[in-house]
mmCIF file with all atom_site columns, C-alpha atoms in Angstrom:
data_model
loop_
_atom_site.group_PDB
_atom_site.id
_atom_site.type_symbol
_atom_site.label_atom_id
_atom_site.label_alt_id
_atom_site.label_comp_id
_atom_site.label_asym_id
_atom_site.label_entity_id
_atom_site.label_seq_id
_atom_site.pdbx_PDB_ins_code
_atom_site.Cartn_x
_atom_site.Cartn_y
_atom_site.Cartn_z
_atom_site.occupancy
_atom_site.B_iso_or_equiv
_atom_site.pdbx_formal_charge
_atom_site.auth_seq_id
_atom_site.auth_comp_id
_atom_site.auth_asym_id
_atom_site.auth_atom_id
_atom_site.pdbx_PDB_model_num
ATOM 1   C CA . MET R 1 1   ? -18.727 24.127  0.231   1.00 40.00 ? 1   MET R CA 1
ATOM 2   C CA . ARG R 1 2   ? -19.044 20.979  1.728   1.00 41.00 ? 2   ARG R CA 1
ATOM 3   C CA . ARG R 1 3   ? -20.325 19.608  -1.394  1.00 39.00 ? 3   ARG R CA 1
ATOM 4   C CA . ARG R 1 4   ? -17.151 20.968  -3.177  1.00 40.00 ? 4   ARG R CA 1
ATOM 5   C CA . ARG R 1 5   ? -14.936 19.720  -0.900  1.00 42.00 ? 5   ARG R CA 1
ATOM 6   C CA . ALA R 1 6   ? -16.466 16.202  -0.802  1.00 42.00 ? 6   ALA R CA 1
ATOM 7   C CA . ALA R 1 7   ? -16.467 16.041  -4.815  1.00 41.00 ? 7   ALA R CA 1
ATOM 8   C CA . HIS R 1 8   ? -12.850 17.237  -4.688  1.00 49.00 ? 8   HIS R CA 1
ATOM 9   C CA . ALA R 1 9   ? -11.666 14.429  -2.397  1.00 45.00 ? 9   ALA R CA 1
ATOM 10  C CA . ASP R 1 10  ? -13.029 12.006  -4.751  1.00 46.00 ? 10  ASP R CA 1
ATOM 11  C CA . SER R 1 11  ? -10.882 13.451  -7.827  1.00 49.00 ? 11  SER R CA 1
ATOM 12  C CA . THR R 1 12  ? -7.996  15.196  -6.283  1.00 47.00 ? 12  THR R CA 1
ATOM 13  C CA . PRO R 1 13  ? -5.568  16.607  -8.587  1.00 51.00 ? 13  PRO R CA 1
ATOM 14  C CA . ALA R 1 14  ? -1.844  16.765  -7.717  1.00 52.00 ? 14  ALA R CA 1
ATOM 15  C CA . PRO R 1 15  ? -1.549  19.364  -5.488  1.00 48.00 ? 15  PRO R CA 1
ATOM 16  C CA . GLY R 1 16  ? -0.619  22.628  -6.707  1.00 51.00 ? 16  GLY R CA 1
ATOM 17  C CA . ARG R 1 17  ? -2.693  21.479  -9.900  1.00 59.00 ? 17  ARG R CA 1
ATOM 18  C CA . CYS R 1 18  ? -5.958  22.713  -8.167  1.00 66.00 ? 18  CYS R CA 1
ATOM 19  C CA . PRO R 1 19  ? -7.373  26.246  -7.799  1.00 60.00 ? 19  PRO R CA 1
ATOM 20  C CA . PRO R 1 20  ? -6.290  27.866  -4.696  1.00 59.00 ? 20  PRO R CA 1
ATOM 21  C CA . GLU R 1 21  ? -8.963  28.232  -2.124  1.00 60.00 ? 21  GLU R CA 1
ATOM 22  C CA . GLY R 1 22  ? -9.388  31.622  -0.229  1.00 61.00 ? 22  GLY R CA 1
ATOM 23  C CA . LEU R 1 23  ? -6.650  33.530  1.871   1.00 60.00 ? 23  LEU R CA 1
ATOM 24  C CA . GLY R 1 24  ? -3.670  31.928  3.845   1.00 61.00 ? 24  GLY R CA 1
ATOM 25  C CA . ALA R 1 25  ? -2.656  33.073  7.366   1.00 63.00 ? 25  ALA R CA 1
ATOM 26  C CA . ALA R 1 26  ? -0.830  35.665  6.038   1.00 67.00 ? 26  ALA R CA 1
ATOM 27  C CA . GLY R 1 27  ? -3.144  36.997  4.083   1.00 65.00 ? 27  GLY R CA 1
ATOM 28  C CA . GLY R 1 28  ? -1.944  36.190  0.636   1.00 68.00 ? 28  GLY R CA 1
ATOM 29  C CA . VAL R 1 29  ? -3.449  33.154  -1.388  1.00 67.00 ? 29  VAL R CA 1
ATOM 30  C CA . ARG R 1 30  ? -2.894  29.568  -0.339  1.00 67.00 ? 30  ARG R CA 1
ATOM 31  C CA . PRO R 1 31  ? -0.720  27.787  -2.721  1.00 69.00 ? 31  PRO R CA 1
ATOM 32  C CA . TYR R 1 32  ? -3.137  24.714  -2.582  1.00 70.00 ? 32  TYR R CA 1
ATOM 33  C CA . CYS R 1 33  ? -6.929  23.953  -1.715  1.00 77.00 ? 33  CYS R CA 1
ATOM 34  C CA . LYS R 1 34  ? -7.290  23.021  1.838   1.00 77.00 ? 34  LYS R CA 1
ATOM 35  C CA . PRO R 1 35  ? -8.072  19.033  0.914   1.00 79.00 ? 35  PRO R CA 1
ATOM 36  C CA . CYS R 1 36  ? -4.446  19.133  -1.075  1.00 80.00 ? 36  CYS R CA 1
ATOM 37  C CA . ASN R 1 37  ? -2.553  20.800  1.348   1.00 78.00 ? 37  ASN R CA 1
ATOM 38  C CA . ALA R 1 38  ? -3.818  18.364  4.271   1.00 81.00 ? 38  ALA R CA 1
ATOM 39  C CA . GLU R 1 39  ? -3.160  15.193  1.936   1.00 84.00 ? 39  GLU R CA 1
ATOM 40  C CA . ARG R 1 40  ? 0.579   17.039  1.172   1.00 84.00 ? 40  ARG R CA 1
ATOM 41  C CA . VAL R 1 41  ? 1.120   17.545  5.017   1.00 85.00 ? 41  VAL R CA 1
ATOM 42  C CA . ARG R 1 42  ? -0.172  13.736  5.851   1.00 85.00 ? 42  ARG R CA 1
ATOM 43  C CA . LEU R 1 43  ? 2.141   12.437  3.071   1.00 89.00 ? 43  LEU R CA 1
ATOM 44  C CA . GLY R 1 44  ? 5.389   14.402  3.860   1.00 85.00 ? 44  GLY R CA 1
ATOM 45  C CA . HIS R 1 45  ? 4.704   13.618  7.951   1.00 84.00 ? 45  HIS R CA 1
ATOM 46  C CA . TYR R 1 46  ? 4.944   9.838   7.255   1.00 89.00 ? 46  TYR R CA 1
ATOM 47  C CA . ASN R 1 47  ? 7.644   10.315  4.056   1.00 89.00 ? 47  ASN R CA 1
ATOM 48  C CA . VAL R 1 48  ? 5.377   8.354   1.780   1.00 92.00 ? 48  VAL R CA 1
ATOM 49  C CA . THR R 1 49  ? 4.285   9.139   -1.560  1.00 91.00 ? 49  THR R CA 1
ATOM 50  C CA . LYS R 1 50  ? 0.538   9.410   -2.987  1.00 91.00 ? 50  LYS R CA 1
ATOM 51  C CA . GLU R 1 51  ? 1.222   6.297   -4.927  1.00 93.00 ? 51  GLU R CA 1
ATOM 52  C CA . PHE R 1 52  ? 2.492   4.263   -2.137  1.00 93.00 ? 52  PHE R CA 1
ATOM 53  C CA . VAL R 1 53  ? -0.476  4.745   -0.228  1.00 92.00 ? 53  VAL R CA 1
ATOM 54  C CA . HIS R 1 54  ? -2.801  4.175   -2.796  1.00 93.00 ? 54  HIS R CA 1
ATOM 55  C CA . ARG R 1 55  ? -0.875  0.850   -3.521  1.00 94.00 ? 55  ARG R CA 1
ATOM 56  C CA . LEU R 1 56  ? -1.140  -0.031  0.204   1.00 95.00 ? 56  LEU R CA 1
ATOM 57  C CA . LEU R 1 57  ? -4.963  0.607   -0.120  1.00 93.00 ? 57  LEU R CA 1
ATOM 58  C CA . GLU R 1 58  ? -5.510  -1.563  -2.730  1.00 94.00 ? 58  GLU R CA 1
ATOM 59  C CA . PHE R 1 59  ? -2.933  -4.316  -1.252  1.00 95.00 ? 59  PHE R CA 1
ATOM 60  C CA . GLN R 1 60  ? -5.270  -4.122  2.087   1.00 95.00 ? 60  GLN R CA 1
ATOM 61  C CA . ARG R 1 61  ? -8.265  -4.290  -0.335  1.00 93.00 ? 61  ARG R CA 1
ATOM 62  C CA . GLY R 1 62  ? -9.667  -0.991  0.849   1.00 92.00 ? 62  GLY R CA 1
ATOM 63  C CA . SER R 1 63  ? -10.053 -1.604  4.610   1.00 94.00 ? 63  SER R CA 1
ATOM 64  C CA . CYS R 1 64  ? -8.245  -1.477  8.048   1.00 94.00 ? 64  CYS R CA 1
ATOM 65  C CA . ALA R 1 65  ? -5.440  -4.273  8.213   1.00 95.00 ? 65  ALA R CA 1
ATOM 66  C CA . ILE R 1 66  ? -6.305  -5.296  11.379  1.00 94.00 ? 66  ILE R CA 1
ATOM 67  C CA . CYS R 1 67  ? -9.873  -5.664  11.683  1.00 92.00 ? 67  CYS R CA 1
ATOM 68  C CA . GLY R 1 68  ? -10.820 -5.459  8.026   1.00 92.00 ? 68  GLY R CA 1
ATOM 69  C CA . SER R 1 69  ? -13.583 -2.675  8.325   1.00 90.00 ? 69  SER R CA 1
ATOM 70  C CA . ARG R 1 70  ? -14.060 -0.568  5.377   1.00 84.00 ? 70  ARG R CA 1
ATOM 71  C CA . ASN R 1 71  ? -14.009 2.630   7.441   1.00 63.00 ? 71  ASN R CA 1
ATOM 72  C CA . ALA R 1 72  ? -17.695 3.597   6.672   1.00 51.00 ? 72  ALA R CA 1
ATOM 73  C CA . GLY R 1 73  ? -18.098 7.303   6.354   1.00 48.00 ? 73  GLY R CA 1
ATOM 74  C CA . SER R 1 74  ? -15.835 9.814   5.333   1.00 45.00 ? 74  SER R CA 1
ATOM 75  C CA . LYS R 1 75  ? -13.175 9.172   7.748   1.00 63.00 ? 75  LYS R CA 1
ATOM 76  C CA . SER R 1 76  ? -10.319 8.121   5.768   1.00 81.00 ? 76  SER R CA 1
ATOM 77  C CA . LEU R 1 77  ? -7.662  5.129   7.188   1.00 90.00 ? 77  LEU R CA 1
ATOM 78  C CA . HIS R 1 78  ? -5.073  6.352   9.219   1.00 90.00 ? 78  HIS R CA 1
ATOM 79  C CA . ILE R 1 79  ? -1.141  5.515   8.267   1.00 91.00 ? 79  ILE R CA 1
ATOM 80  C CA . ASP R 1 80  ? 0.194   3.690   11.149  1.00 91.00 ? 80  ASP R CA 1
ATOM 81  C CA . HIS R 1 81  ? 3.850   3.696   11.612  1.00 89.00 ? 81  HIS R CA 1
ATOM 82  C CA . ASP R 1 82  ? 6.377   2.050   14.041  1.00 88.00 ? 82  ASP R CA 1
ATOM 83  C CA . HIS R 1 83  ? 6.865   4.753   17.060  1.00 83.00 ? 83  HIS R CA 1
ATOM 84  C CA . VAL R 1 84  ? 9.916   2.629   18.301  1.00 84.00 ? 84  VAL R CA 1
ATOM 85  C CA . CYS R 1 85  ? 11.837  3.563   15.058  1.00 87.00 ? 85  CYS R CA 1
ATOM 86  C CA . CYS R 1 86  ? 10.286  7.045   15.014  1.00 80.00 ? 86  CYS R CA 1
ATOM 87  C CA . PRO R 1 87  ? 9.354   8.401   18.021  1.00 78.00 ? 87  PRO R CA 1
ATOM 88  C CA . SER R 1 88  ? 9.072   12.252  16.899  1.00 76.00 ? 88  SER R CA 1
ATOM 89  C CA . ARG R 1 89  ? 6.475   13.865  14.871  1.00 74.00 ? 89  ARG R CA 1
ATOM 90  C CA . ARG R 1 90  ? 8.205   12.763  11.332  1.00 83.00 ? 90  ARG R CA 1
ATOM 91  C CA . SER R 1 91  ? 8.361   9.560   10.330  1.00 87.00 ? 91  SER R CA 1
ATOM 92  C CA . CYS R 1 92  ? 11.546  7.926   8.014   1.00 88.00 ? 92  CYS R CA 1
ATOM 93  C CA . GLY R 1 93  ? 8.634   6.008   5.844   1.00 83.00 ? 93  GLY R CA 1
ATOM 94  C CA . ASP R 1 94  ? 10.568  2.869   6.069   1.00 87.00 ? 94  ASP R CA 1
ATOM 95  C CA . CYS R 1 95  ? 8.580   2.302   9.738   1.00 89.00 ? 95  CYS R CA 1
ATOM 96  C CA . VAL R 1 96  ? 5.173   2.645   8.148   1.00 92.00 ? 96  VAL R CA 1
ATOM 97  C CA . ARG R 1 97  ? 3.587   -0.518  8.879   1.00 93.00 ? 97  ARG R CA 1
ATOM 98  C CA . GLY R 1 98  ? -0.137  -0.202  7.280   1.00 95.00 ? 98  GLY R CA 1
ATOM 99  C CA . LEU R 1 99  ? -3.423  1.554   6.826   1.00 94.00 ? 99  LEU R CA 1
ATOM 100 C CA . LEU R 1 100 ? -5.876  1.201   9.821   1.00 94.00 ? 100 LEU R CA 1
ATOM 101 C CA . CYS R 1 101 ? -9.163  2.558   10.989  1.00 92.00 ? 101 CYS R CA 1
ATOM 102 C CA . SER R 1 102 ? -9.051  4.871   14.025  1.00 88.00 ? 102 SER R CA 1
ATOM 103 C CA . GLY R 1 103 ? -10.067 2.100   16.398  1.00 89.00 ? 103 GLY R CA 1
ATOM 104 C CA . CYS R 1 104 ? -7.474  -0.112  15.748  1.00 91.00 ? 104 CYS R CA 1
ATOM 105 C CA . ASN R 1 105 ? -4.897  2.508   15.210  1.00 89.00 ? 105 ASN R CA 1
ATOM 106 C CA . TRP R 1 106 ? -5.677  4.951   18.390  1.00 86.00 ? 106 TRP R CA 1
ATOM 107 C CA . ILE R 1 107 ? -7.125  2.300   20.706  1.00 86.00 ? 107 ILE R CA 1
ATOM 108 C CA . GLY R 1 108 ? -6.113  -1.242  19.942  1.00 88.00 ? 108 GLY R CA 1
ATOM 109 C CA . LEU R 1 109 ? -2.978  -1.015  18.437  1.00 91.00 ? 109 LEU R CA 1
ATOM 110 C CA . ALA R 1 110 ? -1.625  1.621   20.796  1.00 87.00 ? 110 ALA R CA 1
ATOM 111 C CA . TRP R 1 111 ? -2.761  -0.168  24.063  1.00 90.00 ? 111 TRP R CA 1
ATOM 112 C CA . TYR R 1 112 ? -1.418  -3.475  22.883  1.00 94.00 ? 112 TYR R CA 1
ATOM 113 C CA . GLU R 1 113 ? 1.939   -2.074  22.003  1.00 92.00 ? 113 GLU R CA 1
ATOM 114 C CA . ALA R 1 114 ? 2.104   -0.787  25.508  1.00 91.00 ? 114 ALA R CA 1
ATOM 115 C CA . LEU R 1 115 ? 1.627   -4.128  27.480  1.00 93.00 ? 115 LEU R CA 1
ATOM 116 C CA . PRO R 1 116 ? 4.386   -6.333  28.657  1.00 94.00 ? 116 PRO R CA 1
ATOM 117 C CA . ALA R 1 117 ? 5.251   -9.036  25.638  1.00 92.00 ? 117 ALA R CA 1
ATOM 118 C CA . LYS R 1 118 ? 4.073   -11.549 27.828  1.00 94.00 ? 118 LYS R CA 1
ATOM 119 C CA . LEU R 1 119 ? 0.888   -10.021 27.774  1.00 94.00 ? 119 LEU R CA 1
ATOM 120 C CA . ARG R 1 120 ? 0.833   -9.527  24.051  1.00 93.00 ? 120 ARG R CA 1
ATOM 121 C CA . THR R 1 121 ? -1.415  -12.673 23.256  1.00 94.00 ? 121 THR R CA 1
ATOM 122 C CA . PHE R 1 122 ? -3.848  -11.643 20.301  1.00 93.00 ? 122 PHE R CA 1
ATOM 123 C CA . ASP R 1 123 ? -2.620  -13.501 17.207  1.00 95.00 ? 123 ASP R CA 1
ATOM 124 C CA . VAL R 1 124 ? -4.158  -10.935 14.690  1.00 94.00 ? 124 VAL R CA 1
ATOM 125 C CA . LEU R 1 125 ? -2.500  -7.647  16.183  1.00 95.00 ? 125 LEU R CA 1
ATOM 126 C CA . ASN R 1 126 ? 1.055   -10.223 16.386  1.00 95.00 ? 126 ASN R CA 1
ATOM 127 C CA . ALA R 1 127 ? 0.636   -11.318 13.122  1.00 96.00 ? 127 ALA R CA 1
ATOM 128 C CA . TYR R 1 128 ? 0.083   -7.501  12.012  1.00 96.00 ? 128 TYR R CA 1
ATOM 129 C CA . LEU R 1 129 ? 3.319   -6.182  13.791  1.00 95.00 ? 129 LEU R CA 1
ATOM 130 C CA . ALA R 1 130 ? 5.358   -9.209  12.581  1.00 95.00 ? 130 ALA R CA 1
ATOM 131 C CA . ASP R 1 131 ? 4.601   -8.862  9.207   1.00 95.00 ? 131 ASP R CA 1
ATOM 132 C CA . PRO R 1 132 ? 2.630   -5.729  8.431   1.00 96.00 ? 132 PRO R CA 1
ATOM 133 C CA . PRO R 1 133 ? 0.932   -5.036  5.024   1.00 96.00 ? 133 PRO R CA 1
ATOM 134 C CA . ALA R 1 134 ? 3.524   -1.900  3.979   1.00 95.00 ? 134 ALA R CA 1
ATOM 135 C CA . GLN R 1 135 ? 6.505   -4.289  4.506   1.00 94.00 ? 135 GLN R CA 1
ATOM 136 C CA . GLN R 1 136 ? 4.952   -7.048  2.224   1.00 95.00 ? 136 GLN R CA 1
ATOM 137 C CA . LEU R 1 137 ? 3.969   -4.477  -0.499  1.00 95.00 ? 137 LEU R CA 1
ATOM 138 C CA . ARG R 1 138 ? 7.688   -3.165  -0.174  1.00 93.00 ? 138 ARG R CA 1
ATOM 139 C CA . THR R 1 139 ? 8.775   -6.762  -0.493  1.00 93.00 ? 139 THR R CA 1
ATOM 140 C CA . ARG R 1 140 ? 6.780   -7.234  -3.519  1.00 93.00 ? 140 ARG R CA 1
ATOM 141 C CA . LEU R 1 141 ? 7.627   -4.204  -5.579  1.00 90.00 ? 141 LEU R CA 1
ATOM 142 C CA . ALA R 1 142 ? 11.069  -4.862  -5.014  1.00 90.00 ? 142 ALA R CA 1
ATOM 143 C CA . ALA R 1 143 ? 10.616  -8.408  -6.600  1.00 89.00 ? 143 ALA R CA 1
ATOM 144 C CA . THR R 1 144 ? 8.721   -7.013  -9.461  1.00 87.00 ? 144 THR R CA 1
ATOM 145 C CA . ARG R 1 145 ? 11.246  -4.301  -9.887  1.00 82.00 ? 145 ARG R CA 1
ATOM 146 C CA . GLY R 1 146 ? 14.094  -7.194  -9.880  1.00 72.00 ? 146 GLY R CA 1
ATOM 147 C CA . GLN R 1 147 ? 12.193  -9.214  -12.843 1.00 61.00 ? 147 GLN R CA 1
#
């Protein structure tokens, strides 16, 4: 089962176009396989499309927007959003800032944003917060649509 999921994750079809996998909580067949459902929930949580996340990943050259790591192993990059804009569980999508490794997302940035403004002296983090990759990508996409 693990081999199938690992192979499936590399070539994930659109949700609903993969064979259902097992029974759901209510005993019926799941409408999505587990990897597709996890992706569907993740994208819905941040209110972004699969295409936008792929473009953002390409824009960031496949690496964390802060430290540049390629996130070795099977862990995917996390979608970072501004919690001041959307403090609830669901994001508006406009406040998505970039894709981060777990260390930068959970430890580095969360800790840094909790500091008083006068203690926020790390240029790399300040640059990320001031002009996040997702905003740069949105600006670039808007400019190409306007041409």
